[in-house]
Amino acid sequence: DAGVIQSPRHEVTEMGQEVTLRCKPISGHNSLFWYRQTMMRGLELLIYFNNNVPIDDSGMPEDRFSAKMPNASFSTLKIQPSEPRDSAVYFCASSLPGPNYEQYFGPGTRLTVT
Amino acid sequence: GENVEQHPSTLSVQEGDSAVIKCTYSDSASNYFPWYKQELGKRPQLIIDIRSNVGEKKDQRIAVTLNKTAKHFSLHITETQPEDSAVYFCAQRRNTGFQKLVFGTGTRLLVSP
């Protein structure tokens, strides 16, 4: 199994541009999580899906952030317009259904907004 | 409510010494307590976890203890090695529905040879 796949691995963009981060969960996992990691805030949960349905998006910072999961094998996190304070590592994680299973993290996308 | 406090934020030990990281939580409904290790530039990876029906769990040089009454749990690493150097995160989750993991703020462990 290839594990959780994220793309791109690195993204550098200018303030005001739209950024789209992509995630492919492990096959058979129907829970998907988006996290943001910074030195100041640590590891923050932005949103999570179960069976492609958003369950909790209370961690999404503001309306500039949106996430979708159109099918069981693909999710996107979009930032529009991007700002320098959005610079962070964004991780996607997936797990089997239910509360008793490990979350497997992807390699992350390092986003730099200049 | 949901809150996990983790201490210390940094920990330096000599190779061969033991290291202990402690976490305190507030949600009495929490039933699952994993620990993740994140090496520099890498993703967090689960190293050990414990559920509320168990007080202690060991896996070679690492162990986790849980005190539900006091609402705290700890990670113990014995005979530390330089490759144990990383950031360690505790987390907690309710054992119902699709509840999310709430992570601690992390402990940077440095093991000096």
PDB file of C-alpha atoms in Angstrom:
ATOM      1  CA  ASP A   1       0.000   0.000   0.000  1.00  0.00           C
ATOM      2  CA  ALA A   2       1.358   3.420  -0.940  1.00  0.00           C
ATOM      3  CA  GLY A   3      -0.004   5.084   2.151  1.00  0.00           C
ATOM      4  CA  VAL A   4      -1.655   8.485   2.156  1.00  0.00           C
ATOM      5  CA  ILE A   5      -0.578  10.479  -0.878  1.00  0.00           C
ATOM      6  CA  GLN A   6      -0.399  14.254  -0.919  1.00  0.00           C
ATOM      7  CA  SER A   7       0.441  16.660  -3.688  1.00  0.00           C
ATOM      8  CA  PRO A   8       2.214  18.883  -4.203  1.00  0.00           C
ATOM      9  CA  ARG A   9       4.939  18.252  -1.642  1.00  0.00           C
ATOM     10  CA  HIS A  10       6.058  21.860  -1.795  1.00  0.00           C
ATOM     11  CA  GLU A  11       4.171  24.921  -2.957  1.00  0.00           C
ATOM     12  CA  VAL A  12       5.445  28.479  -3.165  1.00  0.00           C
ATOM     13  CA  THR A  13       2.952  31.094  -4.195  1.00  0.00           C
ATOM     14  CA  GLU A  14       2.371  34.813  -4.001  1.00  0.00           C
ATOM     15  CA  MET A  15      -0.126  36.416  -1.704  1.00  0.00           C
ATOM     16  CA  GLY A  16      -3.559  36.583  -3.250  1.00  0.00           C
ATOM     17  CA  GLN A  17      -3.178  33.471  -5.365  1.00  0.00           C
ATOM     18  CA  GLU A  18      -5.383  30.411  -5.066  1.00  0.00           C
ATOM     19  CA  VAL A  19      -3.776  27.294  -3.637  1.00  0.00           C
ATOM     20  CA  THR A  20      -5.158  23.767  -3.946  1.00  0.00           C
ATOM     21  CA  LEU A  21      -3.747  20.907  -1.919  1.00  0.00           C
ATOM     22  CA  ARG A  22      -4.650  17.331  -2.782  1.00  0.00           C
ATOM     23  CA  CYS A  23      -4.921  14.121  -0.841  1.00  0.00           C
ATOM     24  CA  LYS A  24      -5.538  10.484  -1.662  1.00  0.00           C
ATOM     25  CA  PRO A  25      -6.343   8.428   1.431  1.00  0.00           C
ATOM     26  CA  ILE A  26      -5.380   4.814   1.952  1.00  0.00           C
ATOM     27  CA  SER A  27      -7.760   2.536   0.084  1.00  0.00           C
ATOM     28  CA  GLY A  28     -10.573   1.370   2.349  1.00  0.00           C
ATOM     29  CA  HIS A  29     -10.161   4.220   4.820  1.00  0.00           C
ATOM     30  CA  ASN A  30     -13.327   6.270   4.981  1.00  0.00           C
ATOM     31  CA  SER A  31     -12.272   8.873   7.544  1.00  0.00           C
ATOM     32  CA  LEU A  32     -10.081  11.710   6.285  1.00  0.00           C
ATOM     33  CA  PHE A  33      -8.514  14.557   8.227  1.00  0.00           C
ATOM     34  CA  TRP A  34      -6.778  17.780   7.226  1.00  0.00           C
ATOM     35  CA  TYR A  35      -4.242  19.264   9.674  1.00  0.00           C
ATOM     36  CA  ARG A  36      -2.084  22.364   9.651  1.00  0.00           C
ATOM     37  CA  GLN A  37       1.237  22.487  11.492  1.00  0.00           C
ATOM     38  CA  THR A  38       3.174  25.600  12.434  1.00  0.00           C
ATOM     39  CA  MET A  39       5.753  26.347  15.092  1.00  0.00           C
ATOM     40  CA  MET A  40       3.422  28.799  16.786  1.00  0.00           C
ATOM     41  CA  ARG A  41       0.198  26.771  16.770  1.00  0.00           C
ATOM     42  CA  GLY A  42       1.435  23.205  16.636  1.00  0.00           C
ATOM     43  CA  LEU A  43      -0.757  20.570  14.989  1.00  0.00           C
ATOM     44  CA  GLU A  44      -4.258  21.859  14.337  1.00  0.00           C
ATOM     45  CA  LEU A  45      -7.174  19.873  12.944  1.00  0.00           C
ATOM     46  CA  LEU A  46      -8.859  21.894  10.219  1.00  0.00           C
ATOM     47  CA  ILE A  47     -11.636  19.573   9.061  1.00  0.00           C
ATOM     48  CA  TYR A  48     -12.494  15.912   8.926  1.00  0.00           C
ATOM     49  CA  PHE A  49     -14.715  13.795   6.726  1.00  0.00           C
ATOM     50  CA  ASN A  50     -16.434  10.492   7.237  1.00  0.00           C
ATOM     51  CA  ASN A  51     -17.797   8.685   4.183  1.00  0.00           C
ATOM     52  CA  ASN A  52     -17.042  11.818   2.135  1.00  0.00           C
ATOM     53  CA  VAL A  53     -19.251  13.984   4.392  1.00  0.00           C
ATOM     54  CA  PRO A  54     -17.696  16.838   6.409  1.00  0.00           C
ATOM     55  CA  ILE A  55     -18.271  16.057  10.086  1.00  0.00           C
ATOM     56  CA  ASP A  56     -16.480  18.900  11.824  1.00  0.00           C
ATOM     57  CA  ASP A  57     -15.052  21.974  10.142  1.00  0.00           C
ATOM     58  CA  SER A  58     -14.754  24.080  13.269  1.00  0.00           C
ATOM     59  CA  GLY A  59     -10.999  24.234  12.832  1.00  0.00           C
ATOM     60  CA  MET A  60     -11.121  25.912   9.439  1.00  0.00           C
ATOM     61  CA  PRO A  61      -9.582  29.320  10.078  1.00  0.00           C
ATOM     62  CA  GLU A  62     -11.842  31.463   7.923  1.00  0.00           C
ATOM     63  CA  ASP A  63     -13.879  31.607   4.760  1.00  0.00           C
ATOM     64  CA  ARG A  64     -10.749  31.659   2.635  1.00  0.00           C
ATOM     65  CA  PHE A  65     -10.353  27.968   3.410  1.00  0.00           C
ATOM     66  CA  SER A  66     -12.565  25.291   1.902  1.00  0.00           C
ATOM     67  CA  ALA A  67     -12.338  21.521   1.645  1.00  0.00           C
ATOM     68  CA  LYS A  68     -14.100  18.945  -0.453  1.00  0.00           C
ATOM     69  CA  MET A  69     -14.193  15.194  -0.722  1.00  0.00           C
ATOM     70  CA  PRO A  70     -15.992  14.332  -3.960  1.00  0.00           C
ATOM     71  CA  ASN A  71     -15.298  10.615  -3.620  1.00  0.00           C
ATOM     72  CA  ALA A  72     -13.707   8.097  -1.295  1.00  0.00           C
ATOM     73  CA  SER A  73     -10.276   8.378  -2.889  1.00  0.00           C
ATOM     74  CA  PHE A  74      -9.750  12.117  -3.229  1.00  0.00           C
ATOM     75  CA  SER A  75      -9.939  15.291  -1.184  1.00  0.00           C
ATOM     76  CA  THR A  76      -8.852  18.874  -1.725  1.00  0.00           C
ATOM     77  CA  LEU A  77      -8.089  21.770   0.576  1.00  0.00           C
ATOM     78  CA  LYS A  78      -8.307  25.145  -1.125  1.00  0.00           C
ATOM     79  CA  ILE A  79      -7.127  28.533   0.073  1.00  0.00           C
ATOM     80  CA  GLN A  80      -8.401  31.534  -1.834  1.00  0.00           C
ATOM     81  CA  PRO A  81      -6.954  34.123  -1.596  1.00  0.00           C
ATOM     82  CA  SER A  82      -3.772  32.946   0.126  1.00  0.00           C
ATOM     83  CA  GLU A  83      -1.957  35.083   2.699  1.00  0.00           C
ATOM     84  CA  PRO A  84       1.582  34.883   4.165  1.00  0.00           C
ATOM     85  CA  ARG A  85       0.154  33.700   7.507  1.00  0.00           C
ATOM     86  CA  ASP A  86      -1.142  30.597   5.741  1.00  0.00           C
ATOM     87  CA  SER A  87       2.444  29.390   5.359  1.00  0.00           C
ATOM     88  CA  ALA A  88       2.618  26.030   7.105  1.00  0.00           C
ATOM     89  CA  VAL A  89       2.868  22.301   6.550  1.00  0.00           C
ATOM     90  CA  TYR A  90      -0.518  20.818   5.718  1.00  0.00           C
ATOM     91  CA  PHE A  91      -1.021  17.154   6.514  1.00  0.00           C
ATOM     92  CA  CYS A  92      -3.756  14.853   5.363  1.00  0.00           C
ATOM     93  CA  ALA A  93      -4.478  11.720   7.384  1.00  0.00           C
ATOM     94  CA  SER A  94      -6.866   8.817   6.971  1.00  0.00           C
ATOM     95  CA  SER A  95      -8.185   5.987   9.091  1.00  0.00           C
ATOM     96  CA  LEU A  96     -10.530   3.042   9.007  1.00  0.00           C
ATOM     97  CA  PRO A  97     -14.108   3.716  10.106  1.00  0.00           C
ATOM     98  CA  GLY A  98     -14.859   4.103  13.807  1.00  0.00           C
ATOM     99  CA  PRO A  99     -12.975   5.573  16.736  1.00  0.00           C
ATOM    100  CA  ASN A 100     -10.632   2.677  17.426  1.00  0.00           C
ATOM    101  CA  TYR A 101      -8.268   2.958  14.509  1.00  0.00           C
ATOM    102  CA  GLU A 102      -4.930   4.645  13.944  1.00  0.00           C
ATOM    103  CA  GLN A 103      -4.708   7.764  11.853  1.00  0.00           C
ATOM    104  CA  TYR A 104      -2.084   7.470   9.119  1.00  0.00           C
ATOM    105  CA  PHE A 105      -0.532  10.735   8.043  1.00  0.00           C
ATOM    106  CA  GLY A 106       0.569  11.681   4.563  1.00  0.00           C
ATOM    107  CA  PRO A 107       3.981  13.249   3.920  1.00  0.00           C
ATOM    108  CA  GLY A 108       2.564  16.753   4.056  1.00  0.00           C
ATOM    109  CA  THR A 109       2.590  19.777   1.775  1.00  0.00           C
ATOM    110  CA  ARG A 110       4.901  22.607   2.740  1.00  0.00           C
ATOM    111  CA  LEU A 111       3.175  25.827   1.696  1.00  0.00           C
ATOM    112  CA  THR A 112       5.027  29.118   1.505  1.00  0.00           C
ATOM    113  CA  VAL A 113       3.061  32.262   0.679  1.00  0.00           C
ATOM    114  CA  THR A 114       5.232  35.277  -0.108  1.00  0.00           C
TER     115      THR A 114
ATOM    116  CA  GLY B   1     -14.134  20.502  27.020  1.00  0.00           C
ATOM    117  CA  GLU B   2     -11.293  19.434  24.758  1.00  0.00           C
ATOM    118  CA  ASN B   3      -7.835  20.328  25.945  1.00  0.00           C
ATOM    119  CA  VAL B   4      -4.557  18.456  26.272  1.00  0.00           C
ATOM    120  CA  GLU B   5      -1.601  19.942  28.112  1.00  0.00           C
ATOM    121  CA  GLN B   6       1.809  18.434  27.417  1.00  0.00           C
ATOM    122  CA  HIS B   7       5.007  18.876  29.395  1.00  0.00           C
ATOM    123  CA  PRO B   8       7.841  19.514  29.043  1.00  0.00           C
ATOM    124  CA  SER B   9       8.067  21.384  25.763  1.00  0.00           C
ATOM    125  CA  THR B  10      11.718  20.405  25.410  1.00  0.00           C
ATOM    126  CA  LEU B  11      13.688  17.608  27.016  1.00  0.00           C
ATOM    127  CA  SER B  12      17.395  16.908  26.734  1.00  0.00           C
ATOM    128  CA  VAL B  13      18.868  13.649  27.995  1.00  0.00           C
ATOM    129  CA  GLN B  14      22.070  11.693  27.651  1.00  0.00           C
ATOM    130  CA  GLU B  15      22.066   8.491  25.661  1.00  0.00           C
ATOM    131  CA  GLY B  16      21.044   5.620  27.885  1.00  0.00           C
ATOM    132  CA  ASP B  17      18.991   7.761  30.254  1.00  0.00           C
ATOM    133  CA  SER B  18      15.211   7.542  30.528  1.00  0.00           C
ATOM    134  CA  ALA B  19      12.799  10.177  29.261  1.00  0.00           C
ATOM    135  CA  VAL B  20       9.299  10.875  30.510  1.00  0.00           C
ATOM    136  CA  ILE B  21       6.698  13.075  28.842  1.00  0.00           C
ATOM    137  CA  LYS B  22       3.412  13.854  30.563  1.00  0.00           C
ATOM    138  CA  CYS B  23       0.009  14.905  29.287  1.00  0.00           C
ATOM    139  CA  THR B  24      -3.072  16.063  31.128  1.00  0.00           C
ATOM    140  CA  TYR B  25      -6.521  16.123  29.584  1.00  0.00           C
ATOM    141  CA  SER B  26      -9.844  17.614  30.587  1.00  0.00           C
ATOM    142  CA  ASP B  27     -12.451  15.582  28.681  1.00  0.00           C
ATOM    143  CA  SER B  28     -13.647  12.854  31.030  1.00  0.00           C
ATOM    144  CA  ALA B  29     -15.211  11.009  28.078  1.00  0.00           C
ATOM    145  CA  SER B  30     -11.791  10.395  26.502  1.00  0.00           C
ATOM    146  CA  ASN B  31     -11.065   6.730  26.046  1.00  0.00           C
ATOM    147  CA  TYR B  32      -8.212   6.544  23.577  1.00  0.00           C
ATOM    148  CA  PHE B  33      -4.723   8.000  24.066  1.00  0.00           C
ATOM    149  CA  PRO B  34      -2.160   7.652  21.264  1.00  0.00           C
ATOM    150  CA  TRP B  35       1.401   8.937  21.102  1.00  0.00           C
ATOM    151  CA  TYR B  36       2.945  10.110  17.832  1.00  0.00           C
ATOM    152  CA  LYS B  37       6.608  10.630  16.973  1.00  0.00           C
ATOM    153  CA  GLN B  38       7.599  13.184  14.368  1.00  0.00           C
ATOM    154  CA  GLU B  39      11.160  13.253  13.127  1.00  0.00           C
ATOM    155  CA  LEU B  40      12.493  16.417  11.567  1.00  0.00           C
ATOM    156  CA  GLY B  41      10.841  17.055   8.230  1.00  0.00           C
ATOM    157  CA  LYS B  42       8.750  13.900   8.432  1.00  0.00           C
ATOM    158  CA  ARG B  43       5.144  13.034   9.134  1.00  0.00           C
ATOM    159  CA  PRO B  44       3.792  12.142  12.601  1.00  0.00           C
ATOM    160  CA  GLN B  45       3.710   8.383  13.128  1.00  0.00           C
ATOM    161  CA  LEU B  46       1.946   6.401  15.812  1.00  0.00           C
ATOM    162  CA  ILE B  47       4.364   4.709  18.196  1.00  0.00           C
ATOM    163  CA  ILE B  48       2.082   3.444  20.941  1.00  0.00           C
ATOM    164  CA  ASP B  49      -1.465   3.908  22.170  1.00  0.00           C
ATOM    165  CA  ILE B  50      -3.544   2.978  25.191  1.00  0.00           C
ATOM    166  CA  ARG B  51      -7.234   2.643  25.842  1.00  0.00           C
ATOM    167  CA  SER B  52      -9.009   3.476  29.043  1.00  0.00           C
ATOM    168  CA  ASN B  53      -9.483  -0.099  30.185  1.00  0.00           C
ATOM    169  CA  VAL B  54      -5.709  -0.512  30.543  1.00  0.00           C
ATOM    170  CA  GLY B  55      -3.403   1.212  33.007  1.00  0.00           C
ATOM    171  CA  GLU B  56      -0.087   0.498  31.302  1.00  0.00           C
ATOM    172  CA  LYS B  57       1.198  -0.760  27.982  1.00  0.00           C
ATOM    173  CA  LYS B  58       4.746  -1.568  26.936  1.00  0.00           C
ATOM    174  CA  ASP B  59       6.473  -2.083  23.607  1.00  0.00           C
ATOM    175  CA  GLN B  60      10.200  -2.751  23.945  1.00  0.00           C
ATOM    176  CA  ARG B  61      11.785   0.475  25.217  1.00  0.00           C
ATOM    177  CA  ILE B  62       8.621   2.550  25.255  1.00  0.00           C
ATOM    178  CA  ALA B  63       5.707   2.401  27.642  1.00  0.00           C
ATOM    179  CA  VAL B  64       2.618   4.446  28.307  1.00  0.00           C
ATOM    180  CA  THR B  65       0.777   4.762  31.608  1.00  0.00           C
ATOM    181  CA  LEU B  66      -2.728   6.096  32.136  1.00  0.00           C
ATOM    182  CA  ASN B  67      -4.378   7.452  35.253  1.00  0.00           C
ATOM    183  CA  LYS B  68      -8.026   8.109  34.383  1.00  0.00           C
ATOM    184  CA  THR B  69      -8.876   9.370  37.826  1.00  0.00           C
ATOM    185  CA  ALA B  70      -6.262  12.085  37.632  1.00  0.00           C
ATOM    186  CA  LYS B  71      -6.768  12.508  33.862  1.00  0.00           C
ATOM    187  CA  HIS B  72      -3.159  12.187  32.908  1.00  0.00           C
ATOM    188  CA  PHE B  73      -1.044   9.835  30.851  1.00  0.00           C
ATOM    189  CA  SER B  74       2.676   9.563  30.281  1.00  0.00           C
ATOM    190  CA  LEU B  75       5.175   8.266  27.754  1.00  0.00           C
ATOM    191  CA  HIS B  76       8.279   6.556  29.103  1.00  0.00           C
ATOM    192  CA  ILE B  77      11.317   5.845  26.957  1.00  0.00           C
ATOM    193  CA  THR B  78      14.083   3.797  28.533  1.00  0.00           C
ATOM    194  CA  GLU B  79      17.672   3.398  27.370  1.00  0.00           C
ATOM    195  CA  THR B  80      17.311   6.358  25.039  1.00  0.00           C
ATOM    196  CA  GLN B  81      19.246   6.423  21.790  1.00  0.00           C
ATOM    197  CA  PRO B  82      20.112   9.336  19.466  1.00  0.00           C
ATOM    198  CA  GLU B  83      17.525   8.089  16.981  1.00  0.00           C
ATOM    199  CA  ASP B  84      14.837   8.720  19.605  1.00  0.00           C
ATOM    200  CA  SER B  85      15.438  12.437  19.045  1.00  0.00           C
ATOM    201  CA  ALA B  86      12.196  13.836  17.627  1.00  0.00           C
ATOM    202  CA  VAL B  87       9.052  15.714  18.585  1.00  0.00           C
ATOM    203  CA  TYR B  88       6.535  13.596  20.464  1.00  0.00           C
ATOM    204  CA  PHE B  89       2.820  14.410  20.518  1.00  0.00           C
ATOM    205  CA  CYS B  90       0.240  12.995  22.847  1.00  0.00           C
ATOM    206  CA  ALA B  91      -3.422  12.963  21.827  1.00  0.00           C
ATOM    207  CA  GLN B  92      -6.789  11.976  23.165  1.00  0.00           C
ATOM    208  CA  ARG B  93     -10.118  11.021  21.649  1.00  0.00           C
ATOM    209  CA  ARG B  94     -13.569  10.068  22.783  1.00  0.00           C
ATOM    210  CA  ASN B  95     -14.378   6.470  22.031  1.00  0.00           C
ATOM    211  CA  THR B  96     -17.715   7.243  20.432  1.00  0.00           C
ATOM    212  CA  GLY B  97     -18.781   8.134  16.941  1.00  0.00           C
ATOM    213  CA  PHE B  98     -16.341   9.931  14.703  1.00  0.00           C
ATOM    214  CA  GLN B  99     -14.725  12.109  17.301  1.00  0.00           C
ATOM    215  CA  LYS B 100     -11.501  13.771  16.362  1.00  0.00           C
ATOM    216  CA  LEU B 101      -8.052  13.455  17.920  1.00  0.00           C
ATOM    217  CA  VAL B 102      -7.010  16.400  20.071  1.00  0.00           C
ATOM    218  CA  PHE B 103      -3.224  16.767  20.110  1.00  0.00           C
ATOM    219  CA  GLY B 104      -0.925  18.137  22.753  1.00  0.00           C
ATOM    220  CA  THR B 105       1.561  20.864  21.884  1.00  0.00           C
ATOM    221  CA  GLY B 106       4.480  18.491  21.476  1.00  0.00           C
ATOM    222  CA  THR B 107       7.754  17.741  23.278  1.00  0.00           C
ATOM    223  CA  ARG B 108      11.059  18.109  21.506  1.00  0.00           C
ATOM    224  CA  LEU B 109      13.319  15.328  22.780  1.00  0.00           C
ATOM    225  CA  LEU B 110      17.042  15.569  22.181  1.00  0.00           C
ATOM    226  CA  VAL B 111      19.193  12.562  23.031  1.00  0.00           C
ATOM    227  CA  SER B 112      22.880  13.380  23.129  1.00  0.00           C
ATOM    228  CA  PRO B 113      25.456  10.649  22.501  1.00  0.00           C
TER     229      PRO B 113
END
